[in-house]
mmCIF file with all atom_site columns, C-alpha atoms in Angstrom:
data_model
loop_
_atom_site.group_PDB
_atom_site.id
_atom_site.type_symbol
_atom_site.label_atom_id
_atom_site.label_alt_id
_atom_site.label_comp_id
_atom_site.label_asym_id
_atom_site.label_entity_id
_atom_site.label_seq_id
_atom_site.pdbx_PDB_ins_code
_atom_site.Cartn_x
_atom_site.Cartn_y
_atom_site.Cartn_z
_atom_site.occupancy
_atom_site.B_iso_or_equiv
_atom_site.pdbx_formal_charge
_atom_site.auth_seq_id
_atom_site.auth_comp_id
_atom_site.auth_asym_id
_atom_site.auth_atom_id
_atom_site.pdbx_PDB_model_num
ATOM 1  C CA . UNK A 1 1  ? 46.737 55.666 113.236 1.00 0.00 ? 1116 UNK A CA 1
ATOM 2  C CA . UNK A 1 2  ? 47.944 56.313 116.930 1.00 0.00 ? 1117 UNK A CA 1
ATOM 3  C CA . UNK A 1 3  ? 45.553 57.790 118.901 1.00 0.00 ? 1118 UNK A CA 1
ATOM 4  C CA . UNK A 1 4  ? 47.220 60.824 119.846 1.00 0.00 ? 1119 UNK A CA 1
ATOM 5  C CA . UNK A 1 5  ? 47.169 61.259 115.163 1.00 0.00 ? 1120 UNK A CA 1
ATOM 6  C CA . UNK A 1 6  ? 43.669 60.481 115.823 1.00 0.00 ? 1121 UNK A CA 1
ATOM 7  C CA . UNK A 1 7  ? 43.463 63.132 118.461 1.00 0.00 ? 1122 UNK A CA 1
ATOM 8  C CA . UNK A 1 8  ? 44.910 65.539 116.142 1.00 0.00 ? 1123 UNK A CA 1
ATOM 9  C CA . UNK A 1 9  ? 42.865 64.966 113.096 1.00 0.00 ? 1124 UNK A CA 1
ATOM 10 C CA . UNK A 1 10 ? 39.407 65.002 115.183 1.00 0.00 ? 1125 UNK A CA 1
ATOM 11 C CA . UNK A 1 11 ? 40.665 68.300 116.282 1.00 0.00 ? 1126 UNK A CA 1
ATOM 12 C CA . UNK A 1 12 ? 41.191 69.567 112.696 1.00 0.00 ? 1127 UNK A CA 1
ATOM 13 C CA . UNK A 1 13 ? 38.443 68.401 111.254 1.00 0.00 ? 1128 UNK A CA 1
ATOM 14 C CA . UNK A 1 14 ? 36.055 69.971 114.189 1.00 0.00 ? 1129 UNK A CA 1
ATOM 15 C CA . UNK A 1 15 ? 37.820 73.407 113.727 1.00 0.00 ? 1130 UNK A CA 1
ATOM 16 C CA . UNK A 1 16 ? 37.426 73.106 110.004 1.00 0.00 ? 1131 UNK A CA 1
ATOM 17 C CA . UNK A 1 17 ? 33.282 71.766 110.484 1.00 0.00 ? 1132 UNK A CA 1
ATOM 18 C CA . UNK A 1 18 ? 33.391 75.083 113.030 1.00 0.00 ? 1133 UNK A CA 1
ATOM 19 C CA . UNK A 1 19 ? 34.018 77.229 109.878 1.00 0.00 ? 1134 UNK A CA 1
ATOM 20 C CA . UNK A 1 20 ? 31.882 75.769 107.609 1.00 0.00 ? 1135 UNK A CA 1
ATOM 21 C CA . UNK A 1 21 ? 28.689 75.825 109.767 1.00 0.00 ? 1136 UNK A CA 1
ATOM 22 C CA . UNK A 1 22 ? 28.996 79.421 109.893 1.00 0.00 ? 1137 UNK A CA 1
ATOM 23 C CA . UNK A 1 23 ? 28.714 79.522 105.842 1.00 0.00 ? 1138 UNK A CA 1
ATOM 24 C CA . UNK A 1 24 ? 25.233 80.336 104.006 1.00 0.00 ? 1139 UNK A CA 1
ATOM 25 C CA . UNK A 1 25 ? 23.210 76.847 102.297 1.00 0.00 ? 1140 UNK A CA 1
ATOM 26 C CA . UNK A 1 26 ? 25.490 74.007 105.173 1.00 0.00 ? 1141 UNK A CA 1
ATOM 27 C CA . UNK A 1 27 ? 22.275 72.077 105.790 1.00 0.00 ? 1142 UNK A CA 1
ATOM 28 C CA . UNK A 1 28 ? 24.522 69.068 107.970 1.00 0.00 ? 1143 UNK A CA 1
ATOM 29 C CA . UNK A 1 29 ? 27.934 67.911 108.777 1.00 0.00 ? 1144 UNK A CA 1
ATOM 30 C CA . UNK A 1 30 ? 28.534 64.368 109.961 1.00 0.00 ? 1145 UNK A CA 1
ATOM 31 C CA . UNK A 1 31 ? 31.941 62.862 110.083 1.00 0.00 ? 1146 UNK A CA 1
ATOM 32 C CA . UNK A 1 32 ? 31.394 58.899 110.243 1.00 0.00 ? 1147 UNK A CA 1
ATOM 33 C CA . UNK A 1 33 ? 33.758 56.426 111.642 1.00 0.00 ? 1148 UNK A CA 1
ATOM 34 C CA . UNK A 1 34 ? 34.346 52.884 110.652 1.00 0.00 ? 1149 UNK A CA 1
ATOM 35 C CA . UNK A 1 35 ? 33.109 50.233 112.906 1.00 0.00 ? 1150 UNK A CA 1
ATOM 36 C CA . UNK A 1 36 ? 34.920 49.146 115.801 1.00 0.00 ? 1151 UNK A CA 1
ATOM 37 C CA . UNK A 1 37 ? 38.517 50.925 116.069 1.00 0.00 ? 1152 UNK A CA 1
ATOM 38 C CA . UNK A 1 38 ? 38.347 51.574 112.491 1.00 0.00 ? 1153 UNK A CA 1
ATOM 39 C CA . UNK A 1 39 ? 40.809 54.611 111.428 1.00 0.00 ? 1154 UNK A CA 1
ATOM 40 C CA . UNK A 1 40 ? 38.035 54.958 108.409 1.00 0.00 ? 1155 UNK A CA 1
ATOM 41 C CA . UNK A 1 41 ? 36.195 58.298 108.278 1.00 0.00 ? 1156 UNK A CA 1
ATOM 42 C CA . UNK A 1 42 ? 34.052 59.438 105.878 1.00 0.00 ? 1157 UNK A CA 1
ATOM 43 C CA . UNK A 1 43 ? 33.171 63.218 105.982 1.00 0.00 ? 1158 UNK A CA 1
ATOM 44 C CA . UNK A 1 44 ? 29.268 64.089 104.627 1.00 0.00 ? 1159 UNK A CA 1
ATOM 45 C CA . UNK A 1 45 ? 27.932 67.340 104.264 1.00 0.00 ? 1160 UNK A CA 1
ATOM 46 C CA . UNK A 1 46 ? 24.789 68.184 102.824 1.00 0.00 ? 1161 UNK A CA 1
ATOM 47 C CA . UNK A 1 47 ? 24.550 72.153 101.097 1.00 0.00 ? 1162 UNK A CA 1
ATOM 48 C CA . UNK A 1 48 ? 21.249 73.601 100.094 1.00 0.00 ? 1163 UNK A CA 1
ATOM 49 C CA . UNK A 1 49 ? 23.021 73.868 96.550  1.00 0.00 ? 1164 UNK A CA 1
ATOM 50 C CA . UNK A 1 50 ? 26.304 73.533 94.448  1.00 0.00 ? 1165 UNK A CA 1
ATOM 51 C CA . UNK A 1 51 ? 26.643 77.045 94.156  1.00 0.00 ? 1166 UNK A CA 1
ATOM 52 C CA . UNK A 1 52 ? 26.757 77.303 97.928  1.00 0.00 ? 1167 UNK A CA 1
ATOM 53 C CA . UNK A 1 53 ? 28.902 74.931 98.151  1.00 0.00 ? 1168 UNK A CA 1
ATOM 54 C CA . UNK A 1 54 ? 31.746 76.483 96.109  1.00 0.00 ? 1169 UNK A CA 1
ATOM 55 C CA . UNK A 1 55 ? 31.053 79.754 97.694  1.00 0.00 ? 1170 UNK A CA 1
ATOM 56 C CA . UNK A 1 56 ? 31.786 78.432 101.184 1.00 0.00 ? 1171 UNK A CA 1
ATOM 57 C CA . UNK A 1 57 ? 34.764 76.714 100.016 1.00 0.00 ? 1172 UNK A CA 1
ATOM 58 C CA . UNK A 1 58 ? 36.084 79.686 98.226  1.00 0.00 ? 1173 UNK A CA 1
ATOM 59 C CA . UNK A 1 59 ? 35.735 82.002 101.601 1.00 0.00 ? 1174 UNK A CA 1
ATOM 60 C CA . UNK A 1 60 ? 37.012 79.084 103.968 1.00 0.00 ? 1175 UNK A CA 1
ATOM 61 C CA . UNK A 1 61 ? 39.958 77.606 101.988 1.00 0.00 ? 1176 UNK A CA 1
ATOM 62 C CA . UNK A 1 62 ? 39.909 80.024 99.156  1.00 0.00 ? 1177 UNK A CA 1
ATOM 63 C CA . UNK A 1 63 ? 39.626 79.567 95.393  1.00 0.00 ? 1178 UNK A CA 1
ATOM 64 C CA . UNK A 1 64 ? 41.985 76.256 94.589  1.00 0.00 ? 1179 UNK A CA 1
ATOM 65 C CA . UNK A 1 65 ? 40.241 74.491 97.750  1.00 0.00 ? 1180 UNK A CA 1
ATOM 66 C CA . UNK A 1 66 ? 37.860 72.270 95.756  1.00 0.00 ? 1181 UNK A CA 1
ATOM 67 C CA . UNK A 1 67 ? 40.601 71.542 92.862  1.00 0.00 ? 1182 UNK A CA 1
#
């Protein structure tokens, strides 16, 4: 990935964490990165339940989002 993709996709994923941290039952968001200049991430949220979960994902990204 060249950094300025990388740039770009820590950018989306930050506005994206913005809008789910404002959603009922997000208990953490953590995006992980491989080590050393790994272009590896790995995206973990915890929710207080499933049923928030598909809530905030239906208001964020709407209905489909979790197809």
């Amino acid at each position: 990935m060249k950094s300025n993709e990388k740039q770009q996709f820590l950018k989306a994923w930050e506005e994206d964490a913005t809008k789910f941290k404002d959603q009922p039952g997000l208990i953490s968001a953590q995006l992980h990165q491989g080590i050393g200049n790994s272009n590896v991430y790995i995206n973990y949220a915890v929710w207080e339940s499933l049923s928030h979960f598909k809530n905030a994902v239906d208001k964020v990204m709407g209905p489909e989002g979790y197809d």
